[in-house]
PDB file of N, CA and C in Angstrom:
ATOM      1  N   UNK A   1      -4.505  25.092 -29.301  1.00  0.00           N
ATOM      2  CA  UNK A   1      -5.671  24.687 -28.594  1.00  0.00           C
ATOM      3  C   UNK A   1      -5.794  23.168 -28.640  1.00  0.00           C
ATOM      4  N   UNK A   2      -5.930  22.590 -27.487  1.00  0.00           N
ATOM      5  CA  UNK A   2      -6.092  21.153 -27.474  1.00  0.00           C
ATOM      6  C   UNK A   2      -7.484  20.789 -27.009  1.00  0.00           C
ATOM      7  N   UNK A   3      -8.059  19.884 -27.711  1.00  0.00           N
ATOM      8  CA  UNK A   3      -9.391  19.434 -27.359  1.00  0.00           C
ATOM      9  C   UNK A   3      -9.238  18.082 -26.675  1.00  0.00           C
ATOM     10  N   UNK A   4     -10.079  17.827 -25.724  1.00  0.00           N
ATOM     11  CA  UNK A   4     -10.083  16.552 -25.018  1.00  0.00           C
ATOM     12  C   UNK A   4     -10.887  15.532 -25.748  1.00  0.00           C
ATOM     13  N   UNK A   5     -10.269  14.417 -26.033  1.00  0.00           N
ATOM     14  CA  UNK A   5     -11.004  13.327 -26.672  1.00  0.00           C
ATOM     15  C   UNK A   5     -11.868  12.576 -25.661  1.00  0.00           C
ATOM     16  N   UNK A   6     -12.860  11.873 -26.074  1.00  0.00           N
ATOM     17  CA  UNK A   6     -13.691  11.109 -25.138  1.00  0.00           C
ATOM     18  C   UNK A   6     -12.885  10.114 -24.329  1.00  0.00           C
ATOM     19  N   UNK A   7     -11.871   9.513 -24.935  1.00  0.00           N
ATOM     20  CA  UNK A   7     -11.053   8.541 -24.200  1.00  0.00           C
ATOM     21  C   UNK A   7     -10.252   9.236 -23.121  1.00  0.00           C
ATOM     22  N   UNK A   8      -9.728  10.404 -23.401  1.00  0.00           N
ATOM     23  CA  UNK A   8      -8.961  11.144 -22.400  1.00  0.00           C
ATOM     24  C   UNK A   8      -9.888  11.598 -21.258  1.00  0.00           C
ATOM     25  N   UNK A   9     -11.092  12.032 -21.589  1.00  0.00           N
ATOM     26  CA  UNK A   9     -12.055  12.445 -20.561  1.00  0.00           C
ATOM     27  C   UNK A   9     -12.406  11.319 -19.654  1.00  0.00           C
ATOM     28  N   UNK A  10     -12.662  10.118 -20.264  1.00  0.00           N
ATOM     29  CA  UNK A  10     -12.980   8.960 -19.473  1.00  0.00           C
ATOM     30  C   UNK A  10     -11.821   8.561 -18.568  1.00  0.00           C
ATOM     31  N   UNK A  11     -10.589   8.615 -19.073  1.00  0.00           N
ATOM     32  CA  UNK A  11      -9.421   8.304 -18.283  1.00  0.00           C
ATOM     33  C   UNK A  11      -9.288   9.311 -17.123  1.00  0.00           C
ATOM     34  N   UNK A  12      -9.520  10.559 -17.398  1.00  0.00           N
ATOM     35  CA  UNK A  12      -9.432  11.606 -16.386  1.00  0.00           C
ATOM     36  C   UNK A  12     -10.506  11.386 -15.307  1.00  0.00           C
ATOM     37  N   UNK A  13     -11.706  11.057 -15.721  1.00  0.00           N
ATOM     38  CA  UNK A  13     -12.785  10.791 -14.759  1.00  0.00           C
ATOM     39  C   UNK A  13     -12.471   9.596 -13.875  1.00  0.00           C
ATOM     40  N   UNK A  14     -11.895   8.566 -14.492  1.00  0.00           N
ATOM     41  CA  UNK A  14     -11.514   7.364 -13.740  1.00  0.00           C
ATOM     42  C   UNK A  14     -10.437   7.685 -12.749  1.00  0.00           C
ATOM     43  N   UNK A  15      -9.411   8.452 -13.144  1.00  0.00           N
ATOM     44  CA  UNK A  15      -8.332   8.791 -12.242  1.00  0.00           C
ATOM     45  C   UNK A  15      -8.840   9.635 -11.073  1.00  0.00           C
ATOM     46  N   UNK A  16      -9.785  10.530 -11.359  1.00  0.00           N
ATOM     47  CA  UNK A  16     -10.354  11.383 -10.300  1.00  0.00           C
ATOM     48  C   UNK A  16     -11.197  10.521  -9.332  1.00  0.00           C
ATOM     49  N   UNK A  17     -11.918   9.578  -9.835  1.00  0.00           N
ATOM     50  CA  UNK A  17     -12.755   8.724  -8.985  1.00  0.00           C
ATOM     51  C   UNK A  17     -11.913   7.746  -8.161  1.00  0.00           C
ATOM     52  N   UNK A  18     -10.786   7.318  -8.693  1.00  0.00           N
ATOM     53  CA  UNK A  18     -10.007   6.319  -7.963  1.00  0.00           C
ATOM     54  C   UNK A  18      -8.952   6.974  -7.090  1.00  0.00           C
ATOM     55  N   UNK A  19      -8.785   8.285  -7.151  1.00  0.00           N
ATOM     56  CA  UNK A  19      -7.826   8.962  -6.332  1.00  0.00           C
ATOM     57  C   UNK A  19      -7.949   8.717  -4.853  1.00  0.00           C
ATOM     58  N   UNK A  20      -9.150   8.856  -4.267  1.00  0.00           N
ATOM     59  CA  UNK A  20      -9.325   8.568  -2.834  1.00  0.00           C
ATOM     60  C   UNK A  20      -9.041   7.107  -2.489  1.00  0.00           C
ATOM     61  N   UNK A  21      -9.408   6.172  -3.385  1.00  0.00           N
ATOM     62  CA  UNK A  21      -9.122   4.764  -3.094  1.00  0.00           C
ATOM     63  C   UNK A  21      -7.607   4.517  -3.070  1.00  0.00           C
ATOM     64  N   UNK A  22      -6.918   5.141  -4.016  1.00  0.00           N
ATOM     65  CA  UNK A  22      -5.463   5.002  -4.070  1.00  0.00           C
ATOM     66  C   UNK A  22      -4.807   5.560  -2.802  1.00  0.00           C
ATOM     67  N   UNK A  23      -5.256   6.736  -2.395  1.00  0.00           N
ATOM     68  CA  UNK A  23      -4.691   7.335  -1.163  1.00  0.00           C
ATOM     69  C   UNK A  23      -5.013   6.522   0.036  1.00  0.00           C
ATOM     70  N   UNK A  24      -6.187   5.956   0.110  1.00  0.00           N
ATOM     71  CA  UNK A  24      -6.562   5.114   1.258  1.00  0.00           C
ATOM     72  C   UNK A  24      -5.689   3.879   1.335  1.00  0.00           C
ATOM     73  N   UNK A  25      -5.516   3.224   0.205  1.00  0.00           N
ATOM     74  CA  UNK A  25      -4.709   1.995   0.228  1.00  0.00           C
ATOM     75  C   UNK A  25      -3.233   2.280   0.525  1.00  0.00           C
ATOM     76  N   UNK A  26      -2.723   3.373  -0.016  1.00  0.00           N
ATOM     77  CA  UNK A  26      -1.335   3.729   0.306  1.00  0.00           C
ATOM     78  C   UNK A  26      -1.175   4.083   1.779  1.00  0.00           C
ATOM     79  N   UNK A  27      -2.166   4.803   2.327  1.00  0.00           N
ATOM     80  CA  UNK A  27      -2.125   5.113   3.758  1.00  0.00           C
ATOM     81  C   UNK A  27      -2.224   3.860   4.608  1.00  0.00           C
ATOM     82  N   UNK A  28      -3.040   2.912   4.212  1.00  0.00           N
ATOM     83  CA  UNK A  28      -3.162   1.656   4.957  1.00  0.00           C
ATOM     84  C   UNK A  28      -1.875   0.868   4.911  1.00  0.00           C
ATOM     85  N   UNK A  29      -1.210   0.836   3.772  1.00  0.00           N
ATOM     86  CA  UNK A  29       0.074   0.118   3.671  1.00  0.00           C
ATOM     87  C   UNK A  29       1.116   0.819   4.554  1.00  0.00           C
ATOM     88  N   UNK A  30       1.108   2.146   4.621  1.00  0.00           N
ATOM     89  CA  UNK A  30       2.030   2.834   5.502  1.00  0.00           C
ATOM     90  C   UNK A  30       1.779   2.564   6.953  1.00  0.00           C
ATOM     91  N   UNK A  31       0.512   2.466   7.353  1.00  0.00           N
ATOM     92  CA  UNK A  31       0.162   2.162   8.730  1.00  0.00           C
ATOM     93  C   UNK A  31       0.625   0.747   9.079  1.00  0.00           C
ATOM     94  N   UNK A  32       0.422  -0.204   8.224  1.00  0.00           N
ATOM     95  CA  UNK A  32       0.858  -1.568   8.465  1.00  0.00           C
ATOM     96  C   UNK A  32       2.386  -1.616   8.682  1.00  0.00           C
ATOM     97  N   UNK A  33       3.117  -0.921   7.836  1.00  0.00           N
ATOM     98  CA  UNK A  33       4.559  -0.897   7.963  1.00  0.00           C
ATOM     99  C   UNK A  33       5.027  -0.257   9.243  1.00  0.00           C
ATOM    100  N   UNK A  34       4.393   0.867   9.608  1.00  0.00           N
ATOM    101  CA  UNK A  34       4.794   1.570  10.827  1.00  0.00           C
ATOM    102  C   UNK A  34       4.475   0.708  12.041  1.00  0.00           C
ATOM    103  N   UNK A  35       3.312   0.062  12.090  1.00  0.00           N
ATOM    104  CA  UNK A  35       2.969  -0.812  13.216  1.00  0.00           C
ATOM    105  C   UNK A  35       3.962  -1.979  13.278  1.00  0.00           C
ATOM    106  N   UNK A  36       4.272  -2.567  12.137  1.00  0.00           N
ATOM    107  CA  UNK A  36       5.224  -3.668  12.117  1.00  0.00           C
ATOM    108  C   UNK A  36       6.602  -3.237  12.626  1.00  0.00           C
ATOM    109  N   UNK A  37       7.060  -2.064  12.211  1.00  0.00           N
ATOM    110  CA  UNK A  37       8.355  -1.575  12.701  1.00  0.00           C
ATOM    111  C   UNK A  37       8.295  -1.267  14.185  1.00  0.00           C
ATOM    112  N   UNK A  38       7.164  -0.763  14.686  1.00  0.00           N
ATOM    113  CA  UNK A  38       7.030  -0.497  16.122  1.00  0.00           C
ATOM    114  C   UNK A  38       7.117  -1.797  16.905  1.00  0.00           C
ATOM    115  N   UNK A  39       6.491  -2.841  16.410  1.00  0.00           N
ATOM    116  CA  UNK A  39       6.551  -4.146  17.079  1.00  0.00           C
ATOM    117  C   UNK A  39       7.969  -4.638  17.072  1.00  0.00           C
ATOM    118  N   UNK A  40       8.683  -4.497  15.972  1.00  0.00           N
ATOM    119  CA  UNK A  40      10.066  -4.944  15.891  1.00  0.00           C
ATOM    120  C   UNK A  40      10.974  -4.143  16.823  1.00  0.00           C
ATOM    121  N   UNK A  41      10.748  -2.833  16.898  1.00  0.00           N
ATOM    122  CA  UNK A  41      11.559  -2.044  17.831  1.00  0.00           C
ATOM    123  C   UNK A  41      11.284  -2.450  19.291  1.00  0.00           C
ATOM    124  N   UNK A  42      10.005  -2.693  19.604  1.00  0.00           N
ATOM    125  CA  UNK A  42       9.659  -3.095  20.949  1.00  0.00           C
ATOM    126  C   UNK A  42      10.284  -4.434  21.344  1.00  0.00           C
ATOM    127  N   UNK A  43      10.376  -5.344  20.401  1.00  0.00           N
ATOM    128  CA  UNK A  43      10.963  -6.644  20.704  1.00  0.00           C
ATOM    129  C   UNK A  43      12.462  -6.651  20.813  1.00  0.00           C
ATOM    130  N   UNK A  44      13.091  -5.596  20.323  1.00  0.00           N
ATOM    131  CA  UNK A  44      14.567  -5.510  20.446  1.00  0.00           C
ATOM    132  C   UNK A  44      14.998  -5.372  21.911  1.00  0.00           C
ATOM    133  N   UNK A  45      14.169  -4.727  22.703  1.00  0.00           N
ATOM    134  CA  UNK A  45      14.479  -4.549  24.128  1.00  0.00           C
ATOM    135  C   UNK A  45      14.011  -5.715  24.985  1.00  0.00           C
ATOM    136  N   UNK A  46      13.357  -6.673  24.428  1.00  0.00           N
ATOM    137  CA  UNK A  46      12.783  -7.791  25.129  1.00  0.00           C
ATOM    138  C   UNK A  46      13.788  -8.943  25.138  1.00  0.00           C
ATOM    139  N   UNK A  47      14.248  -9.329  26.316  1.00  0.00           N
ATOM    140  CA  UNK A  47      15.250 -10.375  26.441  1.00  0.00           C
ATOM    141  C   UNK A  47      14.596 -11.702  26.809  1.00  0.00           C
ATOM    142  N   UNK A  48      13.900 -12.285  25.839  1.00  0.00           N
ATOM    143  CA  UNK A  48      13.223 -13.561  26.049  1.00  0.00           C
ATOM    144  C   UNK A  48      13.218 -14.312  24.713  1.00  0.00           C
ATOM    145  N   UNK A  49      13.243 -15.625  24.757  1.00  0.00           N
ATOM    146  CA  UNK A  49      13.265 -16.368  23.474  1.00  0.00           C
ATOM    147  C   UNK A  49      12.044 -16.148  22.589  1.00  0.00           C
ATOM    148  N   UNK A  50      10.913 -15.777  23.185  1.00  0.00           N
ATOM    149  CA  UNK A  50       9.743 -15.511  22.359  1.00  0.00           C
ATOM    150  C   UNK A  50       9.816 -14.166  21.657  1.00  0.00           C
ATOM    151  N   UNK A  51      10.823 -13.351  22.011  1.00  0.00           N
ATOM    152  CA  UNK A  51      10.968 -12.061  21.351  1.00  0.00           C
ATOM    153  C   UNK A  51      11.238 -12.249  19.857  1.00  0.00           C
ATOM    154  N   UNK A  52      11.994 -13.267  19.527  1.00  0.00           N
ATOM    155  CA  UNK A  52      12.248 -13.530  18.101  1.00  0.00           C
ATOM    156  C   UNK A  52      10.970 -13.902  17.383  1.00  0.00           C
ATOM    157  N   UNK A  53      10.104 -14.708  18.037  1.00  0.00           N
ATOM    158  CA  UNK A  53       8.848 -15.077  17.410  1.00  0.00           C
ATOM    159  C   UNK A  53       7.977 -13.863  17.177  1.00  0.00           C
ATOM    160  N   UNK A  54       7.946 -12.946  18.127  1.00  0.00           N
ATOM    161  CA  UNK A  54       7.143 -11.733  17.942  1.00  0.00           C
ATOM    162  C   UNK A  54       7.790 -10.833  16.870  1.00  0.00           C
ATOM    163  N   UNK A  55       9.128 -10.753  16.890  1.00  0.00           N
ATOM    164  CA  UNK A  55       9.841  -9.941  15.919  1.00  0.00           C
ATOM    165  C   UNK A  55       9.580 -10.425  14.507  1.00  0.00           C
ATOM    166  N   UNK A  56       9.798 -11.702  14.293  1.00  0.00           N
ATOM    167  CA  UNK A  56       9.651 -12.235  12.961  1.00  0.00           C
ATOM    168  C   UNK A  56       8.192 -12.529  12.578  1.00  0.00           C
ATOM    169  N   UNK A  57       7.466 -13.076  13.588  1.00  0.00           N
ATOM    170  CA  UNK A  57       6.084 -13.474  13.266  1.00  0.00           C
ATOM    171  C   UNK A  57       5.130 -12.312  13.137  1.00  0.00           C
ATOM    172  N   UNK A  58       5.082 -11.459  14.118  1.00  0.00           N
ATOM    173  CA  UNK A  58       4.123 -10.366  14.106  1.00  0.00           C
ATOM    174  C   UNK A  58       4.683  -9.148  13.305  1.00  0.00           C
ATOM    175  N   UNK A  59       5.871  -8.685  13.713  1.00  0.00           N
ATOM    176  CA  UNK A  59       6.437  -7.496  13.073  1.00  0.00           C
ATOM    177  C   UNK A  59       6.782  -7.775  11.598  1.00  0.00           C
ATOM    178  N   UNK A  60       7.405  -8.888  11.356  1.00  0.00           N
ATOM    179  CA  UNK A  60       7.783  -9.205   9.968  1.00  0.00           C
ATOM    180  C   UNK A  60       6.588  -9.377   9.063  1.00  0.00           C
ATOM    181  N   UNK A  61       5.534 -10.026   9.567  1.00  0.00           N
ATOM    182  CA  UNK A  61       4.319 -10.200   8.733  1.00  0.00           C
ATOM    183  C   UNK A  61       3.624  -8.886   8.470  1.00  0.00           C
ATOM    184  N   UNK A  62       3.599  -8.006   9.482  1.00  0.00           N
ATOM    185  CA  UNK A  62       2.955  -6.699   9.261  1.00  0.00           C
ATOM    186  C   UNK A  62       3.716  -5.884   8.244  1.00  0.00           C
ATOM    187  N   UNK A  63       5.044  -5.892   8.350  1.00  0.00           N
ATOM    188  CA  UNK A  63       5.863  -5.146   7.373  1.00  0.00           C
ATOM    189  C   UNK A  63       5.699  -5.748   5.966  1.00  0.00           C
ATOM    190  N   UNK A  64       5.739  -7.071   5.880  1.00  0.00           N
ATOM    191  CA  UNK A  64       5.553  -7.746   4.603  1.00  0.00           C
ATOM    192  C   UNK A  64       4.185  -7.471   4.013  1.00  0.00           C
ATOM    193  N   UNK A  65       3.163  -7.472   4.841  1.00  0.00           N
ATOM    194  CA  UNK A  65       1.813  -7.169   4.357  1.00  0.00           C
ATOM    195  C   UNK A  65       1.706  -5.738   3.865  1.00  0.00           C
ATOM    196  N   UNK A  66       2.340  -4.807   4.556  1.00  0.00           N
ATOM    197  CA  UNK A  66       2.350  -3.420   4.124  1.00  0.00           C
ATOM    198  C   UNK A  66       3.092  -3.212   2.809  1.00  0.00           C
ATOM    199  N   UNK A  67       4.190  -3.859   2.659  1.00  0.00           N
ATOM    200  CA  UNK A  67       4.962  -3.759   1.402  1.00  0.00           C
ATOM    201  C   UNK A  67       4.186  -4.418   0.243  1.00  0.00           C
ATOM    202  N   UNK A  68       3.596  -5.563   0.510  1.00  0.00           N
ATOM    203  CA  UNK A  68       2.813  -6.246  -0.512  1.00  0.00           C
ATOM    204  C   UNK A  68       1.585  -5.440  -0.940  1.00  0.00           C
ATOM    205  N   UNK A  69       0.909  -4.819   0.027  1.00  0.00           N
ATOM    206  CA  UNK A  69      -0.225  -3.999  -0.318  1.00  0.00           C
ATOM    207  C   UNK A  69       0.214  -2.766  -1.103  1.00  0.00           C
ATOM    208  N   UNK A  70       1.313  -2.168  -0.745  1.00  0.00           N
ATOM    209  CA  UNK A  70       1.848  -1.020  -1.467  1.00  0.00           C
ATOM    210  C   UNK A  70       2.163  -1.401  -2.930  1.00  0.00           C
ATOM    211  N   UNK A  71       2.894  -2.486  -3.119  1.00  0.00           N
ATOM    212  CA  UNK A  71       3.264  -2.894  -4.465  1.00  0.00           C
ATOM    213  C   UNK A  71       2.035  -3.258  -5.301  1.00  0.00           C
ATOM    214  N   UNK A  72       1.100  -3.989  -4.677  1.00  0.00           N
ATOM    215  CA  UNK A  72      -0.102  -4.411  -5.389  1.00  0.00           C
ATOM    216  C   UNK A  72      -0.894  -3.150  -5.809  1.00  0.00           C
ATOM    217  N   UNK A  73      -1.012  -2.171  -4.884  1.00  0.00           N
ATOM    218  CA  UNK A  73      -1.743  -0.953  -5.192  1.00  0.00           C
ATOM    219  C   UNK A  73      -1.078  -0.177  -6.328  1.00  0.00           C
ATOM    220  N   UNK A  74       0.221  -0.008  -6.226  1.00  0.00           N
ATOM    221  CA  UNK A  74       0.945   0.747  -7.275  1.00  0.00           C
ATOM    222  C   UNK A  74       0.826   0.011  -8.623  1.00  0.00           C
ATOM    223  N   UNK A  75       0.980  -1.284  -8.644  1.00  0.00           N
ATOM    224  CA  UNK A  75       0.862  -2.004  -9.914  1.00  0.00           C
ATOM    225  C   UNK A  75      -0.553  -1.964 -10.479  1.00  0.00           C
ATOM    226  N   UNK A  76      -1.525  -2.086  -9.617  1.00  0.00           N
ATOM    227  CA  UNK A  76      -2.913  -2.089 -10.073  1.00  0.00           C
ATOM    228  C   UNK A  76      -3.304  -0.733 -10.626  1.00  0.00           C
ATOM    229  N   UNK A  77      -2.980   0.348  -9.959  1.00  0.00           N
ATOM    230  CA  UNK A  77      -3.392   1.654 -10.440  1.00  0.00           C
ATOM    231  C   UNK A  77      -2.571   2.147 -11.625  1.00  0.00           C
ATOM    232  N   UNK A  78      -1.266   1.772 -11.696  1.00  0.00           N
ATOM    233  CA  UNK A  78      -0.489   2.235 -12.836  1.00  0.00           C
ATOM    234  C   UNK A  78      -0.803   1.386 -14.070  1.00  0.00           C
ATOM    235  N   UNK A  79      -1.124   0.092 -13.896  1.00  0.00           N
ATOM    236  CA  UNK A  79      -1.461  -0.711 -15.068  1.00  0.00           C
ATOM    237  C   UNK A  79      -2.809  -0.326 -15.590  1.00  0.00           C
ATOM    238  N   UNK A  80      -3.724   0.117 -14.752  1.00  0.00           N
ATOM    239  CA  UNK A  80      -5.037   0.551 -15.207  1.00  0.00           C
ATOM    240  C   UNK A  80      -4.925   1.862 -15.996  1.00  0.00           C
ATOM    241  N   UNK A  81      -3.995   2.725 -15.586  1.00  0.00           N
ATOM    242  CA  UNK A  81      -3.804   4.010 -16.299  1.00  0.00           C
ATOM    243  C   UNK A  81      -3.146   3.759 -17.635  1.00  0.00           C
ATOM    244  N   UNK A  82      -2.228   2.770 -17.709  1.00  0.00           N
ATOM    245  CA  UNK A  82      -1.551   2.488 -18.964  1.00  0.00           C
ATOM    246  C   UNK A  82      -2.517   1.827 -19.979  1.00  0.00           C
ATOM    247  N   UNK A  83      -3.414   1.037 -19.475  1.00  0.00           N
ATOM    248  CA  UNK A  83      -4.333   0.366 -20.399  1.00  0.00           C
ATOM    249  C   UNK A  83      -5.346   1.337 -20.950  1.00  0.00           C
ATOM    250  N   UNK A  84      -5.806   2.263 -20.115  1.00  0.00           N
ATOM    251  CA  UNK A  84      -6.837   3.199 -20.568  1.00  0.00           C
ATOM    252  C   UNK A  84      -6.350   4.255 -21.514  1.00  0.00           C
ATOM    253  N   UNK A  85      -5.027   4.536 -21.528  1.00  0.00           N
ATOM    254  CA  UNK A  85      -4.526   5.588 -22.399  1.00  0.00           C
ATOM    255  C   UNK A  85      -4.099   5.077 -23.767  1.00  0.00           C
TER     256      UNK A  85
END
């Protein structure tokens, strides 16, 4: 029989409360990456010098923002779980 300590209960409550926030941020990062990739795919068929600017400027920044948000979210939520346990 295992009893739950107050620290474990608090950690469990925190994880349950932050679950929707974690899912929302991960979903937002996925949307940013997909939109960035869609922009990059669209510019591949575009035969104009500004296609590179759209490819690198818009598409690249959206993908980079999505990856950065994903990494920041994963680091933030895993470091909070490690500290509380």
